[in-house]
Short mmCIF file of C-alpha atoms in Angstrom, two decimals:
data_model
loop_
_atom_site.label_atom_id
_atom_site.label_comp_id
_atom_site.label_asym_id
_atom_site.label_seq_id
_atom_site.Cartn_x
_atom_site.Cartn_y
_atom_site.Cartn_z
CA UNK A 1 4.75 14.34 22.35
CA UNK A 2 5.43 12.27 19.26
CA UNK A 3 8.14 13.55 16.93
CA UNK A 4 5.72 13.37 14.00
CA UNK A 5 1.99 13.90 14.37
CA UNK A 6 -0.47 13.01 11.64
CA UNK A 7 -4.24 13.28 11.68
CA UNK A 8 -5.41 9.66 11.40
CA UNK A 9 -8.71 10.48 9.74
CA UNK A 10 -10.47 8.63 8.31
CA UNK A 11 -11.10 11.14 5.56
CA UNK A 12 -13.86 10.60 3.00
CA UNK A 13 -14.27 12.88 -0.02
CA UNK A 14 -16.23 12.81 -3.29
CA UNK A 15 -14.43 12.13 -6.54
CA UNK A 16 -12.87 15.29 -7.98
CA UNK A 17 -12.35 16.95 -4.61
CA UNK A 18 -9.09 18.52 -3.50
CA UNK A 19 -7.60 16.61 -0.59
CA UNK A 20 -5.24 18.05 2.00
CA UNK A 21 -3.22 15.71 4.22
CA UNK A 22 -1.00 17.13 6.93
CA UNK A 23 1.76 16.32 9.37
CA UNK A 24 3.50 18.35 12.03
CA UNK A 25 6.88 17.60 13.51
CA UNK A 26 8.78 18.77 16.54
CA UNK A 27 12.46 18.32 15.70
CA UNK A 28 13.96 21.17 13.70
CA UNK A 29 16.83 18.87 12.67
CA UNK A 30 14.52 17.05 10.28
CA UNK A 31 15.64 17.77 6.74
CA UNK A 32 13.97 15.23 4.44
CA UNK A 33 10.25 14.94 3.90
CA UNK A 34 8.46 12.12 2.18
CA UNK A 35 4.97 10.88 1.53
CA UNK A 36 4.25 7.19 1.20
CA UNK A 37 1.01 5.68 -0.05
CA UNK A 38 -0.22 2.36 1.29
CA UNK A 39 -3.06 0.45 -0.29
CA UNK A 40 -5.04 -1.93 1.84
CA UNK A 41 -3.06 -5.04 2.81
CA UNK A 42 -0.02 -3.85 0.85
CA UNK A 43 3.34 -2.36 1.76
CA UNK A 44 3.92 1.41 1.60
CA UNK A 45 5.34 2.90 -1.59
CA UNK A 46 7.11 6.23 -1.98
CA UNK A 47 4.88 8.87 -3.52
CA UNK A 48 6.88 12.08 -3.18
CA UNK A 49 10.09 13.30 -1.62
CA UNK A 50 11.45 16.78 -0.93
CA UNK A 51 14.08 18.37 1.27
CA UNK A 52 13.38 22.08 0.98
CA UNK A 53 10.67 24.47 2.05
CA UNK A 54 8.13 25.27 -0.61
CA UNK A 55 6.09 23.25 -3.05
CA UNK A 56 6.94 20.26 -5.20
CA UNK A 57 4.47 19.15 -7.81
CA UNK A 58 4.07 15.78 -9.52
CA UNK A 59 0.96 15.46 -11.62
CA UNK A 60 -2.07 15.73 -9.37
CA UNK A 61 0.06 15.65 -6.24
CA UNK A 62 1.74 18.60 -4.53
CA UNK A 63 3.98 18.28 -1.50
CA UNK A 64 4.38 21.41 0.60
CA UNK A 65 6.92 21.98 3.35
CA UNK A 66 7.00 24.87 5.82
CA UNK A 67 10.09 24.40 7.95
CA UNK A 68 9.43 27.54 9.99
CA UNK A 69 6.11 26.09 11.18
CA UNK A 70 7.34 22.47 11.13
CA UNK A 71 4.38 21.57 8.98
CA UNK A 72 4.15 19.46 5.83
CA UNK A 73 1.20 18.84 3.56
CA UNK A 74 0.23 16.68 0.62
CA UNK A 75 -2.44 18.01 -1.72
CA UNK A 76 -4.26 15.78 -4.18
CA UNK A 77 -6.14 17.54 -6.96
CA UNK A 78 -9.02 15.98 -8.86
CA UNK A 79 -9.03 13.03 -6.48
CA UNK A 80 -9.91 9.62 -7.92
CA UNK A 81 -11.29 6.47 -6.31
CA UNK A 82 -7.88 4.91 -7.07
CA UNK A 83 -6.36 7.41 -4.62
CA UNK A 84 -8.17 5.64 -1.78
CA UNK A 85 -5.36 4.49 0.49
CA UNK A 86 -3.53 5.34 3.68
CA UNK A 87 -1.01 8.14 3.31
CA UNK A 88 1.99 8.24 5.61
CA UNK A 89 4.37 11.12 6.03
CA UNK A 90 7.99 10.21 6.74
CA UNK A 91 10.59 12.62 7.96
CA UNK A 92 14.31 12.09 8.12
CA UNK A 93 17.29 13.73 9.71
CA UNK A 94 21.03 13.59 8.97
CA UNK A 95 21.93 10.92 6.46
CA UNK A 96 20.91 7.78 8.26
CA UNK A 97 17.81 5.87 7.23
CA UNK A 98 17.40 4.54 10.76
CA UNK A 99 16.45 8.10 11.70
CA UNK A 100 13.45 8.10 9.38
CA UNK A 101 10.29 8.70 11.43
CA UNK A 102 6.89 7.81 10.06
CA UNK A 103 3.57 9.42 10.90
CA UNK A 104 0.71 7.14 11.91
CA UNK A 105 -1.00 7.56 8.53
CA UNK A 106 -4.24 9.12 7.28
CA UNK A 107 -6.82 6.81 5.74
CA UNK A 108 -8.40 8.40 2.66
CA UNK A 109 -11.48 7.20 0.80
CA UNK A 110 -12.50 8.85 -2.47
CA UNK A 111 -16.12 8.09 -3.26
CA UNK A 112 -17.15 7.69 -6.92
CA UNK B 1 11.16 -12.65 -7.93
CA UNK B 2 10.76 -8.91 -8.38
CA UNK B 3 11.37 -6.60 -5.44
CA UNK B 4 10.86 -7.86 -1.91
CA UNK B 5 9.13 -11.02 -0.84
CA UNK B 6 8.06 -11.89 2.68
CA UNK B 7 6.92 -15.15 4.18
CA UNK B 8 4.63 -16.19 5.63
CA UNK B 9 1.79 -13.90 4.55
CA UNK B 10 0.10 -14.41 7.87
CA UNK B 11 0.59 -16.54 10.96
CA UNK B 12 -1.17 -17.29 14.21
CA UNK B 13 1.29 -18.19 16.92
CA UNK B 14 1.00 -19.39 20.50
CA UNK B 15 2.74 -17.24 23.08
CA UNK B 16 6.17 -18.54 23.97
CA UNK B 17 6.83 -20.06 20.56
CA UNK B 18 9.78 -19.12 18.39
CA UNK B 19 9.05 -17.64 14.98
CA UNK B 20 11.18 -16.47 12.06
CA UNK B 21 9.81 -14.07 9.49
CA UNK B 22 11.59 -14.30 6.17
CA UNK B 23 12.50 -11.47 3.83
CA UNK B 24 14.28 -11.68 0.49
CA UNK B 25 15.10 -8.93 -2.00
CA UNK B 26 16.44 -9.24 -5.52
CA UNK B 27 17.45 -5.62 -6.10
CA UNK B 28 20.99 -6.02 -4.69
CA UNK B 29 20.24 -3.27 -2.19
CA UNK B 30 22.79 -2.82 0.56
CA UNK B 31 20.39 -1.73 3.29
CA UNK B 32 17.45 -3.64 4.72
CA UNK B 33 14.97 -2.88 7.47
CA UNK B 34 12.27 -4.45 9.59
CA UNK B 35 9.29 -2.38 10.71
CA UNK B 36 6.16 -3.16 12.65
CA UNK B 37 2.93 -1.33 11.92
CA UNK B 38 0.32 -0.91 14.61
CA UNK B 39 -2.90 1.09 14.47
CA UNK B 40 -2.32 4.64 15.64
CA UNK B 41 1.43 4.16 15.94
CA UNK B 42 2.50 4.05 12.34
CA UNK B 43 5.63 2.27 11.20
CA UNK B 44 8.29 1.72 13.83
CA UNK B 45 11.78 0.49 13.02
CA UNK B 46 12.76 -2.75 14.76
CA UNK B 47 16.19 -3.53 13.31
CA UNK B 48 18.16 -2.52 10.27
CA UNK B 49 21.24 -3.58 8.32
CA UNK B 50 23.32 -1.18 6.26
CA UNK B 51 25.25 -3.96 4.55
CA UNK B 52 25.69 -7.72 4.69
CA UNK B 53 27.32 -8.77 7.93
CA UNK B 54 26.19 -5.77 9.97
CA UNK B 55 22.98 -5.08 11.90
CA UNK B 56 21.70 -2.36 14.20
CA UNK B 57 18.86 -1.67 16.59
CA UNK B 58 15.96 0.53 15.71
CA UNK B 59 13.29 2.13 17.85
CA UNK B 60 11.66 -1.07 19.18
CA UNK B 61 14.24 -3.91 19.12
CA UNK B 62 13.37 -5.75 22.34
CA UNK B 63 12.21 -9.32 21.79
CA UNK B 64 13.49 -9.44 18.21
CA UNK B 65 16.75 -10.47 16.59
CA UNK B 66 18.04 -10.30 13.02
CA UNK B 67 20.91 -11.60 10.96
CA UNK B 68 22.33 -10.57 7.59
CA UNK B 69 24.43 -13.42 6.26
CA UNK B 70 24.17 -12.21 2.65
CA UNK B 71 22.86 -9.28 0.63
CA UNK B 72 19.50 -10.76 -0.28
CA UNK B 73 18.11 -12.17 2.97
CA UNK B 74 17.22 -10.49 6.25
CA UNK B 75 15.23 -12.80 8.60
CA UNK B 76 13.56 -11.49 11.74
CA UNK B 77 13.29 -13.86 14.70
CA UNK B 78 10.98 -13.69 17.69
CA UNK B 79 12.69 -15.93 20.25
CA UNK B 80 9.67 -16.27 22.53
CA UNK B 81 6.59 -14.56 21.16
CA UNK B 82 4.32 -12.45 23.38
CA UNK B 83 0.83 -11.05 22.59
CA UNK B 84 2.21 -7.50 22.34
CA UNK B 85 4.12 -8.63 19.26
CA UNK B 86 0.84 -9.03 17.40
CA UNK B 87 1.31 -6.68 14.47
CA UNK B 88 1.91 -6.36 10.76
CA UNK B 89 5.59 -6.69 9.95
CA UNK B 90 7.13 -5.06 6.91
CA UNK B 91 10.56 -5.67 5.47
CA UNK B 92 12.09 -2.91 3.36
CA UNK B 93 15.28 -2.27 1.47
CA UNK B 94 17.13 0.70 0.02
CA UNK B 95 20.16 1.12 -2.16
CA UNK B 96 22.19 2.52 0.73
CA UNK B 97 21.39 3.17 4.38
CA UNK B 98 20.75 6.88 4.07
CA UNK B 99 17.49 8.69 4.68
CA UNK B 100 17.46 10.19 1.19
CA UNK B 101 17.18 6.77 -0.43
CA UNK B 102 13.81 5.38 -1.40
CA UNK B 103 12.79 2.48 0.76
CA UNK B 104 10.99 -0.34 -1.01
CA UNK B 105 8.61 -2.35 1.11
CA UNK B 106 7.48 -5.92 0.96
CA UNK B 107 3.81 -6.95 1.20
CA UNK B 108 3.97 -7.58 4.93
CA UNK B 109 3.41 -10.47 7.35
CA UNK B 110 0.37 -10.38 9.61
CA UNK B 111 1.29 -12.00 12.91
CA UNK B 112 -1.13 -12.79 15.71
CA UNK B 113 0.25 -14.02 19.01
CA UNK B 114 -2.29 -15.65 21.28
#
């Protein structure tokens, strides 16, 4: 079993839809939860970061963490064609960046 | 230069050849990383460096070597390339080598080993 599981998609939604992207993890030592966005043929860029259970909101994006279920989600409200990208969850433990584990990514297409 | 640059952008390489992927950052970050990205497997850490002069092994280090002679540069070398090393390689950097730091990624190098 992989330490971090992410539904690869692809996911296709109409413009304006609410998108839910999810990851599950197996190691309860994981403490830091991030979402990266990767446009086609580009490097990933950090979208959101949180370290506690609950919700964190940034504009149209909400990151949700449920440590008891080992489940994290990223919600995108009022999705736009410019949101079309691959979204990767990344989960870290202790303080070392070498212990950052990435999900395999979910490819999202928002249709105009 | 702004951020991280990688070279080459893409490369086709014969098996058995030696290849060095270059990575340069201008943010004066202490930590640098090399990842490979494969379909269905996500990003996997190859090697990392927390500061100039030090390096460490990541999840998939076999067949790769790195050096960190200065803060800005972190080349990745494939001593004798094999087809399984066909992948997209990303260099990244962060202010310090802790998981809470944002990692900034370069544009990637697409490598095909035949």
